[in-house]
Amino acid sequence: FFLMIRRPPRSTQSRSSAASDVYKRQPLGYIPDAENECRLCIQQDSDPQKCILCGPGLVQLNGKCTTNCPLGYKINSKNKCVLCPTNCQRCEDENICLICLDSYFLYSNGSCQTQCPLRSYGDTTSGKCFSCPKDCIN
């Protein structure tokens, strides 16, 4: 198990001493990824290196740093992309969907289903389930 902390170079240091101070500890064969902008990495045994803390303006997705979360993911309070619920395109958090994928309807509980429950109908324009009028038989 290795823990690597990336420190930003100090402007008063020479270029060579700043480069040697970038990583606190490096496992044998580790090559820093400047594009990744990872500030804190872990590596266990033969598993690939995983970033657990990204630099400013970046979010963590599957152990790497990126500028934003892809469709179907949401940024949580730890600046990490978390997967939305099943069949969800955009969500509030890991449990509550806001917009379902095409051909799915959003239930009032925040889940996405292919059909709406009894006494409700699916509106294809909004992608949501709505209650039927009281005189409706469903």
Short mmCIF file of N, CA, C and O in Angstrom, two decimals:
data_model
loop_
_atom_site.label_atom_id
_atom_site.label_comp_id
_atom_site.label_asym_id
_atom_site.label_seq_id
_atom_site.Cartn_x
_atom_site.Cartn_y
_atom_site.Cartn_z
N PHE A 1 0.85 -1.18 0.00
CA PHE A 1 0.00 0.00 0.00
C PHE A 1 0.89 1.23 0.00
O PHE A 1 1.77 1.37 0.83
N PHE A 2 0.70 2.11 -0.94
CA PHE A 2 1.47 3.35 -1.04
C PHE A 2 0.52 4.53 -1.02
O PHE A 2 -0.54 4.49 -1.62
N LEU A 3 0.91 5.60 -0.38
CA LEU A 3 0.15 6.84 -0.37
C LEU A 3 1.05 7.91 -0.94
O LEU A 3 2.17 8.09 -0.48
N MET A 4 0.56 8.60 -1.96
CA MET A 4 1.37 9.63 -2.60
C MET A 4 0.64 10.96 -2.51
O MET A 4 -0.53 11.05 -2.82
N ILE A 5 1.33 11.97 -2.06
CA ILE A 5 0.76 13.30 -1.93
C ILE A 5 1.48 14.23 -2.88
O ILE A 5 2.69 14.35 -2.82
N ARG A 6 0.74 14.87 -3.73
CA ARG A 6 1.34 15.83 -4.65
C ARG A 6 1.27 17.21 -4.03
O ARG A 6 0.21 17.68 -3.66
N ARG A 7 2.40 17.83 -3.95
CA ARG A 7 2.47 19.19 -3.41
C ARG A 7 2.71 20.15 -4.57
O ARG A 7 3.56 19.88 -5.42
N PRO A 8 2.01 21.30 -4.61
CA PRO A 8 2.30 22.26 -5.67
C PRO A 8 3.71 22.82 -5.49
O PRO A 8 4.16 23.04 -4.37
N PRO A 9 4.45 23.01 -6.58
CA PRO A 9 5.81 23.56 -6.46
C PRO A 9 5.79 24.96 -5.88
O PRO A 9 4.88 25.74 -6.14
N ARG A 10 6.80 25.25 -5.09
CA ARG A 10 6.92 26.60 -4.50
C ARG A 10 7.63 27.49 -5.50
O ARG A 10 8.61 27.09 -6.13
N SER A 11 7.17 28.71 -5.61
CA SER A 11 7.74 29.63 -6.60
C SER A 11 9.17 30.05 -6.25
O SER A 11 9.94 30.42 -7.11
N THR A 12 9.57 29.95 -4.98
CA THR A 12 10.91 30.37 -4.57
C THR A 12 11.94 29.27 -4.78
O THR A 12 13.13 29.52 -4.70
N GLN A 13 11.50 28.02 -5.05
CA GLN A 13 12.43 26.93 -5.25
C GLN A 13 12.92 26.91 -6.69
O GLN A 13 12.25 27.38 -7.59
N SER A 14 14.10 26.36 -6.87
CA SER A 14 14.58 26.16 -8.24
C SER A 14 13.76 25.05 -8.88
O SER A 14 13.14 24.25 -8.19
N ARG A 15 13.77 24.98 -10.18
CA ARG A 15 12.96 24.00 -10.90
C ARG A 15 13.32 22.57 -10.50
O ARG A 15 12.47 21.74 -10.30
N SER A 16 14.60 22.26 -10.33
CA SER A 16 15.00 20.89 -10.01
C SER A 16 14.60 20.51 -8.58
O SER A 16 14.17 19.40 -8.34
N SER A 17 14.73 21.43 -7.61
CA SER A 17 14.34 21.09 -6.24
C SER A 17 12.83 21.04 -6.11
O SER A 17 12.31 20.26 -5.33
N ALA A 18 12.08 21.84 -6.88
CA ALA A 18 10.62 21.79 -6.85
C ALA A 18 10.15 20.46 -7.40
O ALA A 18 9.22 19.86 -6.87
N ALA A 19 10.78 19.97 -8.47
CA ALA A 19 10.38 18.70 -9.08
C ALA A 19 10.60 17.54 -8.11
O ALA A 19 9.80 16.63 -8.04
N SER A 20 11.70 17.57 -7.33
CA SER A 20 11.95 16.48 -6.39
C SER A 20 11.01 16.53 -5.20
O SER A 20 10.86 15.55 -4.49
N ASP A 21 10.35 17.67 -4.94
CA ASP A 21 9.46 17.84 -3.81
C ASP A 21 7.99 17.61 -4.19
O ASP A 21 7.12 17.71 -3.35
N VAL A 22 7.73 17.27 -5.46
CA VAL A 22 6.34 17.13 -5.90
C VAL A 22 5.65 15.95 -5.24
O VAL A 22 4.53 16.04 -4.82
N TYR A 23 6.34 14.81 -5.09
CA TYR A 23 5.73 13.65 -4.48
C TYR A 23 6.45 13.28 -3.20
O TYR A 23 7.66 13.20 -3.17
N LYS A 24 5.69 13.02 -2.16
CA LYS A 24 6.25 12.68 -0.87
C LYS A 24 6.83 11.26 -0.91
O LYS A 24 7.90 11.02 -0.39
N ARG A 25 6.11 10.31 -1.54
CA ARG A 25 6.58 8.94 -1.64
C ARG A 25 6.08 8.36 -2.95
O ARG A 25 4.93 8.49 -3.29
N GLN A 26 6.96 7.70 -3.66
CA GLN A 26 6.59 7.11 -4.93
C GLN A 26 6.93 5.63 -4.92
O GLN A 26 8.03 5.25 -4.55
N PRO A 27 5.99 4.77 -5.35
CA PRO A 27 6.35 3.36 -5.49
C PRO A 27 7.24 3.18 -6.71
O PRO A 27 7.22 4.00 -7.61
N LEU A 28 7.99 2.11 -6.72
CA LEU A 28 8.87 1.82 -7.84
C LEU A 28 8.07 1.76 -9.14
O LEU A 28 7.05 1.10 -9.21
N GLY A 29 8.49 2.48 -10.16
CA GLY A 29 7.82 2.46 -11.45
C GLY A 29 6.69 3.46 -11.58
O GLY A 29 6.07 3.54 -12.63
N TYR A 30 6.38 4.22 -10.54
CA TYR A 30 5.28 5.19 -10.62
C TYR A 30 5.71 6.39 -11.46
O TYR A 30 6.78 6.94 -11.28
N ILE A 31 4.86 6.78 -12.41
CA ILE A 31 5.12 7.94 -13.24
C ILE A 31 4.02 8.96 -13.00
O ILE A 31 2.84 8.66 -13.24
N PRO A 32 4.33 10.15 -12.51
CA PRO A 32 3.29 11.15 -12.26
C PRO A 32 2.57 11.53 -13.55
O PRO A 32 3.17 11.59 -14.61
N ASP A 33 1.28 11.77 -13.46
CA ASP A 33 0.46 12.16 -14.61
C ASP A 33 0.08 13.61 -14.46
O ASP A 33 -0.86 13.95 -13.75
N ALA A 34 0.79 14.51 -15.11
CA ALA A 34 0.56 15.94 -14.97
C ALA A 34 -0.82 16.34 -15.48
O ALA A 34 -1.45 17.23 -14.94
N GLU A 35 -1.32 15.65 -16.52
CA GLU A 35 -2.64 15.98 -17.05
C GLU A 35 -3.74 15.59 -16.09
O GLU A 35 -4.80 16.18 -16.06
N ASN A 36 -3.50 14.55 -15.30
CA ASN A 36 -4.50 14.03 -14.38
C ASN A 36 -4.75 14.99 -13.21
O ASN A 36 -5.83 15.01 -12.65
N GLU A 37 -3.76 15.78 -12.81
CA GLU A 37 -3.85 16.72 -11.69
C GLU A 37 -4.35 16.05 -10.41
O GLU A 37 -5.19 16.58 -9.71
N CYS A 38 -3.83 14.88 -10.13
CA CYS A 38 -4.18 14.17 -8.91
C CYS A 38 -3.33 14.70 -7.76
O CYS A 38 -2.11 14.79 -7.88
N ARG A 39 -3.96 15.06 -6.66
CA ARG A 39 -3.25 15.59 -5.48
C ARG A 39 -2.95 14.51 -4.45
O ARG A 39 -2.04 14.65 -3.67
N LEU A 40 -3.76 13.44 -4.42
CA LEU A 40 -3.56 12.37 -3.44
C LEU A 40 -3.92 11.05 -4.10
O LEU A 40 -5.04 10.87 -4.57
N CYS A 41 -2.95 10.12 -4.16
CA CYS A 41 -3.14 8.85 -4.84
C CYS A 41 -2.88 7.69 -3.87
O CYS A 41 -2.13 7.84 -2.93
N ILE A 42 -3.51 6.56 -4.16
CA ILE A 42 -3.19 5.33 -3.43
C ILE A 42 -2.93 4.23 -4.44
O ILE A 42 -3.45 4.25 -5.55
N GLN A 43 -2.12 3.28 -4.03
CA GLN A 43 -1.86 2.11 -4.85
C GLN A 43 -1.69 0.93 -3.92
O GLN A 43 -0.89 0.99 -2.99
N GLN A 44 -2.48 -0.12 -4.15
CA GLN A 44 -2.39 -1.31 -3.32
C GLN A 44 -1.90 -2.47 -4.17
O GLN A 44 -2.46 -2.76 -5.23
N ASP A 45 -0.87 -3.14 -3.70
CA ASP A 45 -0.30 -4.31 -4.37
C ASP A 45 -0.11 -4.05 -5.86
O ASP A 45 0.52 -3.11 -6.24
N SER A 46 -0.70 -4.89 -6.69
CA SER A 46 -0.53 -4.75 -8.14
C SER A 46 -1.67 -3.97 -8.79
O SER A 46 -1.71 -3.83 -10.01
N ASP A 47 -2.62 -3.46 -7.98
CA ASP A 47 -3.72 -2.67 -8.54
C ASP A 47 -3.18 -1.38 -9.14
O ASP A 47 -2.19 -0.83 -8.66
N PRO A 48 -3.83 -0.87 -10.19
CA PRO A 48 -3.38 0.40 -10.75
C PRO A 48 -3.58 1.54 -9.75
O PRO A 48 -4.42 1.46 -8.86
N GLN A 49 -2.81 2.57 -9.91
CA GLN A 49 -2.90 3.75 -9.05
C GLN A 49 -4.29 4.37 -9.15
O GLN A 49 -4.87 4.44 -10.22
N LYS A 50 -4.85 4.80 -8.02
CA LYS A 50 -6.15 5.45 -7.99
C LYS A 50 -6.03 6.80 -7.31
O LYS A 50 -5.44 6.91 -6.24
N CYS A 51 -6.61 7.80 -7.91
CA CYS A 51 -6.61 9.13 -7.32
C CYS A 51 -7.78 9.23 -6.34
O CYS A 51 -8.89 8.80 -6.66
N ILE A 52 -7.53 9.78 -5.16
CA ILE A 52 -8.60 9.97 -4.20
C ILE A 52 -8.83 11.45 -3.88
O ILE A 52 -9.76 11.80 -3.17
N LEU A 53 -7.99 12.32 -4.43
CA LEU A 53 -8.17 13.77 -4.26
C LEU A 53 -7.63 14.49 -5.49
O LEU A 53 -6.45 14.38 -5.80
N CYS A 54 -8.51 15.21 -6.17
CA CYS A 54 -8.13 15.92 -7.39
C CYS A 54 -7.81 17.39 -7.10
O CYS A 54 -8.22 17.92 -6.07
N GLY A 55 -7.11 18.02 -8.03
CA GLY A 55 -6.76 19.43 -7.91
C GLY A 55 -7.97 20.34 -8.08
O GLY A 55 -9.07 19.89 -8.40
N PRO A 56 -7.78 21.64 -7.89
CA PRO A 56 -8.88 22.61 -7.99
C PRO A 56 -9.54 22.58 -9.37
O PRO A 56 -8.88 22.45 -10.39
N GLY A 57 -10.87 22.65 -9.37
CA GLY A 57 -11.64 22.68 -10.61
C GLY A 57 -11.83 21.32 -11.25
O GLY A 57 -12.39 21.22 -12.34
N LEU A 58 -11.39 20.24 -10.59
CA LEU A 58 -11.52 18.90 -11.13
C LEU A 58 -12.32 18.02 -10.19
O LEU A 58 -12.41 18.30 -9.00
N VAL A 59 -12.92 16.97 -10.73
CA VAL A 59 -13.69 16.01 -9.93
C VAL A 59 -13.12 14.62 -10.16
O VAL A 59 -12.51 14.35 -11.19
N GLN A 60 -13.34 13.74 -9.19
CA GLN A 60 -12.82 12.39 -9.29
C GLN A 60 -13.87 11.47 -9.91
O GLN A 60 -15.04 11.49 -9.53
N LEU A 61 -13.45 10.67 -10.90
CA LEU A 61 -14.31 9.68 -11.55
C LEU A 61 -13.51 8.40 -11.73
O LEU A 61 -12.52 8.38 -12.46
N ASN A 62 -13.94 7.34 -11.04
CA ASN A 62 -13.30 6.03 -11.16
C ASN A 62 -11.78 6.08 -10.98
O ASN A 62 -11.02 5.49 -11.74
N GLY A 63 -11.32 6.82 -9.99
CA GLY A 63 -9.90 6.87 -9.66
C GLY A 63 -9.07 7.80 -10.52
O GLY A 63 -7.86 7.80 -10.44
N LYS A 64 -9.71 8.61 -11.35
CA LYS A 64 -9.01 9.59 -12.18
C LYS A 64 -9.67 10.95 -12.01
O LYS A 64 -10.78 11.05 -11.52
N CYS A 65 -8.99 12.00 -12.44
CA CYS A 65 -9.52 13.35 -12.35
C CYS A 65 -10.02 13.81 -13.72
O CYS A 65 -9.41 13.52 -14.74
N THR A 66 -11.14 14.53 -13.71
CA THR A 66 -11.74 15.04 -14.94
C THR A 66 -12.39 16.39 -14.65
O THR A 66 -12.56 16.76 -13.50
N THR A 67 -12.75 17.11 -15.71
CA THR A 67 -13.32 18.45 -15.52
C THR A 67 -14.77 18.43 -15.06
O THR A 67 -15.22 19.33 -14.37
N ASN A 68 -15.54 17.40 -15.44
CA ASN A 68 -16.93 17.29 -14.98
C ASN A 68 -17.40 15.85 -15.06
O ASN A 68 -16.76 15.01 -15.69
N CYS A 69 -18.52 15.57 -14.45
CA CYS A 69 -19.08 14.22 -14.46
C CYS A 69 -19.85 13.98 -15.75
O CYS A 69 -20.54 14.87 -16.24
N PRO A 70 -19.76 12.76 -16.31
CA PRO A 70 -20.51 12.45 -17.52
C PRO A 70 -22.00 12.27 -17.21
O PRO A 70 -22.41 12.20 -16.04
N LEU A 71 -22.80 12.19 -18.25
CA LEU A 71 -24.23 11.94 -18.13
C LEU A 71 -24.45 10.65 -17.34
O LEU A 71 -23.74 9.67 -17.55
N GLY A 72 -25.39 10.69 -16.40
CA GLY A 72 -25.66 9.52 -15.57
C GLY A 72 -24.88 9.52 -14.26
O GLY A 72 -24.98 8.60 -13.47
N TYR A 73 -24.11 10.60 -14.01
CA TYR A 73 -23.35 10.76 -12.77
C TYR A 73 -23.66 12.12 -12.16
O TYR A 73 -24.09 13.03 -12.84
N LYS A 74 -23.41 12.24 -10.87
CA LYS A 74 -23.62 13.49 -10.13
C LYS A 74 -22.43 13.74 -9.23
O LYS A 74 -21.86 12.81 -8.67
N ILE A 75 -22.04 15.00 -9.06
CA ILE A 75 -20.94 15.35 -8.14
C ILE A 75 -21.48 15.34 -6.72
O ILE A 75 -22.47 16.00 -6.43
N ASN A 76 -20.83 14.60 -5.82
CA ASN A 76 -21.26 14.60 -4.42
C ASN A 76 -20.47 15.63 -3.62
O ASN A 76 -19.66 16.37 -4.17
N SER A 77 -20.71 15.68 -2.31
CA SER A 77 -20.08 16.68 -1.45
C SER A 77 -18.56 16.50 -1.33
O SER A 77 -17.86 17.40 -0.90
N LYS A 78 -18.05 15.34 -1.71
CA LYS A 78 -16.61 15.07 -1.65
C LYS A 78 -15.94 15.30 -3.00
O LYS A 78 -14.83 14.84 -3.22
N ASN A 79 -16.63 15.97 -3.91
CA ASN A 79 -16.10 16.30 -5.25
C ASN A 79 -15.79 15.04 -6.05
O ASN A 79 -14.81 14.96 -6.78
N LYS A 80 -16.66 14.04 -5.88
CA LYS A 80 -16.51 12.76 -6.56
C LYS A 80 -17.76 12.49 -7.39
O LYS A 80 -18.88 12.78 -6.96
N CYS A 81 -17.58 11.97 -8.60
CA CYS A 81 -18.71 11.60 -9.46
C CYS A 81 -19.30 10.29 -8.95
O CYS A 81 -18.59 9.29 -8.84
N VAL A 82 -20.59 10.31 -8.61
CA VAL A 82 -21.28 9.11 -8.16
C VAL A 82 -22.36 8.76 -9.19
O VAL A 82 -22.96 9.63 -9.80
N LEU A 83 -22.57 7.48 -9.37
CA LEU A 83 -23.53 6.98 -10.34
C LEU A 83 -24.96 7.31 -9.93
O LEU A 83 -25.33 7.15 -8.78
N CYS A 84 -25.74 7.80 -10.87
CA CYS A 84 -27.17 8.05 -10.64
C CYS A 84 -27.90 6.71 -10.54
O CYS A 84 -27.36 5.68 -10.93
N PRO A 85 -29.16 6.73 -10.07
CA PRO A 85 -29.94 5.49 -10.03
C PRO A 85 -30.07 4.86 -11.42
O PRO A 85 -29.90 5.52 -12.45
N THR A 86 -30.44 3.60 -11.47
CA THR A 86 -30.60 2.86 -12.72
C THR A 86 -31.57 3.57 -13.67
O THR A 86 -32.60 4.07 -13.23
N ASN A 87 -31.23 3.64 -14.93
CA ASN A 87 -32.04 4.23 -16.01
C ASN A 87 -32.22 5.74 -15.85
O ASN A 87 -33.16 6.32 -16.40
N CYS A 88 -31.35 6.38 -15.12
CA CYS A 88 -31.44 7.82 -14.85
C CYS A 88 -30.39 8.59 -15.66
O CYS A 88 -29.23 8.19 -15.72
N GLN A 89 -30.82 9.69 -16.24
CA GLN A 89 -29.92 10.54 -17.03
C GLN A 89 -29.30 11.64 -16.18
O GLN A 89 -28.13 11.94 -16.28
N ARG A 90 -30.11 12.27 -15.31
CA ARG A 90 -29.62 13.33 -14.42
C ARG A 90 -30.27 13.15 -13.06
O ARG A 90 -31.47 12.90 -12.98
N CYS A 91 -29.47 13.27 -11.99
CA CYS A 91 -30.00 13.00 -10.66
C CYS A 91 -29.63 14.07 -9.65
O CYS A 91 -28.73 14.87 -9.87
N GLU A 92 -30.36 14.05 -8.55
CA GLU A 92 -30.09 14.94 -7.41
C GLU A 92 -28.97 14.35 -6.56
O GLU A 92 -28.12 15.06 -6.06
N ASP A 93 -29.01 13.04 -6.37
CA ASP A 93 -27.98 12.30 -5.65
C ASP A 93 -28.02 10.84 -6.10
O ASP A 93 -28.70 10.53 -7.08
N GLU A 94 -27.36 9.95 -5.39
CA GLU A 94 -27.29 8.55 -5.79
C GLU A 94 -28.64 7.84 -5.73
O GLU A 94 -28.79 6.76 -6.28
N ASN A 95 -29.64 8.43 -5.05
CA ASN A 95 -30.93 7.77 -4.85
C ASN A 95 -32.11 8.42 -5.55
O ASN A 95 -33.14 7.78 -5.73
N ILE A 96 -32.00 9.68 -5.92
CA ILE A 96 -33.14 10.41 -6.47
C ILE A 96 -32.84 10.92 -7.88
O ILE A 96 -31.95 11.74 -8.08
N CYS A 97 -33.63 10.41 -8.84
CA CYS A 97 -33.46 10.82 -10.23
C CYS A 97 -34.30 12.07 -10.51
O CYS A 97 -35.38 12.26 -9.92
N LEU A 98 -33.80 12.93 -11.38
CA LEU A 98 -34.54 14.12 -11.82
C LEU A 98 -35.06 13.96 -13.24
O LEU A 98 -36.15 14.39 -13.57
N ILE A 99 -34.26 13.32 -14.12
CA ILE A 99 -34.64 13.07 -15.51
C ILE A 99 -34.23 11.65 -15.87
O ILE A 99 -33.06 11.28 -15.74
N CYS A 100 -35.20 10.86 -16.36
CA CYS A 100 -34.92 9.48 -16.75
C CYS A 100 -34.42 9.40 -18.19
O CYS A 100 -34.61 10.33 -18.98
N LEU A 101 -33.81 8.28 -18.52
CA LEU A 101 -33.42 8.00 -19.90
C LEU A 101 -34.68 7.89 -20.75
O LEU A 101 -35.78 7.64 -20.23
N ASP A 102 -34.54 8.03 -22.07
CA ASP A 102 -35.68 7.87 -22.97
C ASP A 102 -36.34 6.51 -22.74
O ASP A 102 -35.66 5.52 -22.43
N SER A 103 -37.65 6.46 -22.89
CA SER A 103 -38.46 5.24 -22.73
C SER A 103 -38.67 4.84 -21.27
O SER A 103 -39.18 3.76 -20.99
N TYR A 104 -38.28 5.71 -20.32
CA TYR A 104 -38.53 5.47 -18.90
C TYR A 104 -39.32 6.63 -18.33
O TYR A 104 -39.23 7.76 -18.82
N PHE A 105 -40.10 6.34 -17.28
CA PHE A 105 -40.90 7.37 -16.63
C PHE A 105 -40.44 7.58 -15.19
O PHE A 105 -40.12 6.62 -14.50
N LEU A 106 -40.43 8.82 -14.78
CA LEU A 106 -39.99 9.18 -13.43
C LEU A 106 -41.14 9.04 -12.45
O LEU A 106 -42.18 9.66 -12.59
N TYR A 107 -40.97 8.17 -11.46
CA TYR A 107 -41.94 7.99 -10.37
C TYR A 107 -41.77 9.13 -9.37
O TYR A 107 -40.74 9.79 -9.32
N SER A 108 -42.75 9.28 -8.51
CA SER A 108 -42.68 10.32 -7.47
C SER A 108 -41.58 10.02 -6.44
O SER A 108 -41.11 10.92 -5.77
N ASN A 109 -41.14 8.76 -6.33
CA ASN A 109 -40.08 8.41 -5.37
C ASN A 109 -38.68 8.63 -5.94
O ASN A 109 -37.68 8.30 -5.30
N GLY A 110 -38.58 9.16 -7.18
CA GLY A 110 -37.28 9.45 -7.77
C GLY A 110 -36.66 8.30 -8.54
O GLY A 110 -35.51 8.38 -8.95
N SER A 111 -37.42 7.23 -8.78
CA SER A 111 -36.89 6.11 -9.56
C SER A 111 -37.45 6.16 -10.99
O SER A 111 -38.45 6.80 -11.25
N CYS A 112 -36.79 5.46 -11.90
CA CYS A 112 -37.20 5.41 -13.31
C CYS A 112 -37.69 4.01 -13.64
O CYS A 112 -37.00 3.03 -13.36
N GLN A 113 -38.87 3.93 -14.24
CA GLN A 113 -39.49 2.65 -14.59
C GLN A 113 -40.02 2.69 -16.01
O GLN A 113 -40.27 3.75 -16.55
N THR A 114 -40.23 1.50 -16.60
CA THR A 114 -40.76 1.43 -17.97
C THR A 114 -42.25 1.71 -18.01
O THR A 114 -42.77 2.11 -19.05
N GLN A 115 -42.96 1.49 -16.88
CA GLN A 115 -44.40 1.75 -16.80
C GLN A 115 -44.71 2.48 -15.51
O GLN A 115 -44.03 2.32 -14.51
N CYS A 116 -45.76 3.27 -15.55
CA CYS A 116 -46.21 3.98 -14.35
C CYS A 116 -47.11 3.06 -13.53
O CYS A 116 -47.72 2.13 -14.07
N PRO A 117 -47.23 3.31 -12.22
CA PRO A 117 -48.05 2.45 -11.37
C PRO A 117 -49.54 2.59 -11.70
O PRO A 117 -49.95 3.49 -12.43
N LEU A 118 -50.34 1.70 -11.13
CA LEU A 118 -51.80 1.76 -11.31
C LEU A 118 -52.33 3.14 -10.93
O LEU A 118 -51.81 3.80 -10.03
N ARG A 119 -53.38 3.53 -11.63
CA ARG A 119 -54.06 4.82 -11.42
C ARG A 119 -53.14 6.01 -11.73
O ARG A 119 -53.26 7.08 -11.14
N SER A 120 -52.20 5.78 -12.64
CA SER A 120 -51.35 6.86 -13.12
C SER A 120 -51.02 6.60 -14.58
O SER A 120 -51.24 5.50 -15.09
N TYR A 121 -50.49 7.62 -15.25
CA TYR A 121 -50.13 7.47 -16.66
C TYR A 121 -48.78 8.13 -16.90
O TYR A 121 -48.36 9.01 -16.16
N GLY A 122 -48.10 7.67 -17.94
CA GLY A 122 -46.81 8.23 -18.29
C GLY A 122 -46.94 9.29 -19.36
O GLY A 122 -47.49 9.03 -20.43
N ASP A 123 -46.46 10.49 -19.08
CA ASP A 123 -46.45 11.58 -20.05
C ASP A 123 -45.14 11.50 -20.84
O ASP A 123 -44.07 11.70 -20.27
N THR A 124 -45.24 11.21 -22.14
CA THR A 124 -44.03 11.03 -22.96
C THR A 124 -43.27 12.34 -23.18
O THR A 124 -42.07 12.31 -23.43
N THR A 125 -43.95 13.48 -23.07
CA THR A 125 -43.27 14.77 -23.26
C THR A 125 -42.35 15.08 -22.08
O THR A 125 -41.19 15.42 -22.25
N SER A 126 -42.87 14.94 -20.87
CA SER A 126 -42.08 15.25 -19.67
C SER A 126 -41.29 14.06 -19.15
O SER A 126 -40.34 14.22 -18.40
N GLY A 127 -41.72 12.84 -19.52
CA GLY A 127 -41.07 11.63 -19.01
C GLY A 127 -41.43 11.34 -17.57
O GLY A 127 -40.71 10.62 -16.89
N LYS A 128 -42.57 11.86 -17.10
CA LYS A 128 -42.99 11.68 -15.70
C LYS A 128 -44.30 10.93 -15.61
O LYS A 128 -45.09 10.92 -16.55
N CYS A 129 -44.52 10.31 -14.46
CA CYS A 129 -45.80 9.66 -14.15
C CYS A 129 -46.70 10.68 -13.45
O CYS A 129 -46.26 11.42 -12.57
N PHE A 130 -47.96 10.71 -13.88
CA PHE A 130 -48.95 11.59 -13.26
C PHE A 130 -50.15 10.78 -12.83
O PHE A 130 -50.50 9.79 -13.49
N SER A 131 -50.80 11.19 -11.74
CA SER A 131 -52.00 10.52 -11.26
C SER A 131 -53.15 10.75 -12.22
O SER A 131 -53.31 11.83 -12.78
N CYS A 132 -53.95 9.69 -12.43
CA CYS A 132 -55.13 9.81 -13.26
C CYS A 132 -56.19 10.62 -12.52
O CYS A 132 -56.20 10.64 -11.28
N PRO A 133 -57.11 11.28 -13.25
CA PRO A 133 -58.23 11.95 -12.59
C PRO A 133 -59.03 10.94 -11.79
O PRO A 133 -59.00 9.74 -12.07
N LYS A 134 -59.76 11.40 -10.80
CA LYS A 134 -60.50 10.50 -9.91
C LYS A 134 -61.49 9.60 -10.65
O LYS A 134 -61.75 8.50 -10.22
N ASP A 135 -62.06 10.08 -11.74
CA ASP A 135 -63.05 9.27 -12.46
C ASP A 135 -62.41 8.31 -13.47
O ASP A 135 -63.09 7.59 -14.18
N CYS A 136 -61.11 8.27 -13.50
CA CYS A 136 -60.37 7.40 -14.44
C CYS A 136 -60.30 5.99 -13.88
O CYS A 136 -60.02 5.79 -12.70
N ILE A 137 -60.51 5.00 -14.73
CA ILE A 137 -60.37 3.61 -14.34
C ILE A 137 -59.11 3.07 -15.01
O ILE A 137 -59.00 3.09 -16.22
N ASN A 138 -58.18 2.60 -14.21
CA ASN A 138 -56.91 2.14 -14.75
C ASN A 138 -56.58 0.76 -14.21
O ASN A 138 -56.47 0.48 -13.12
#
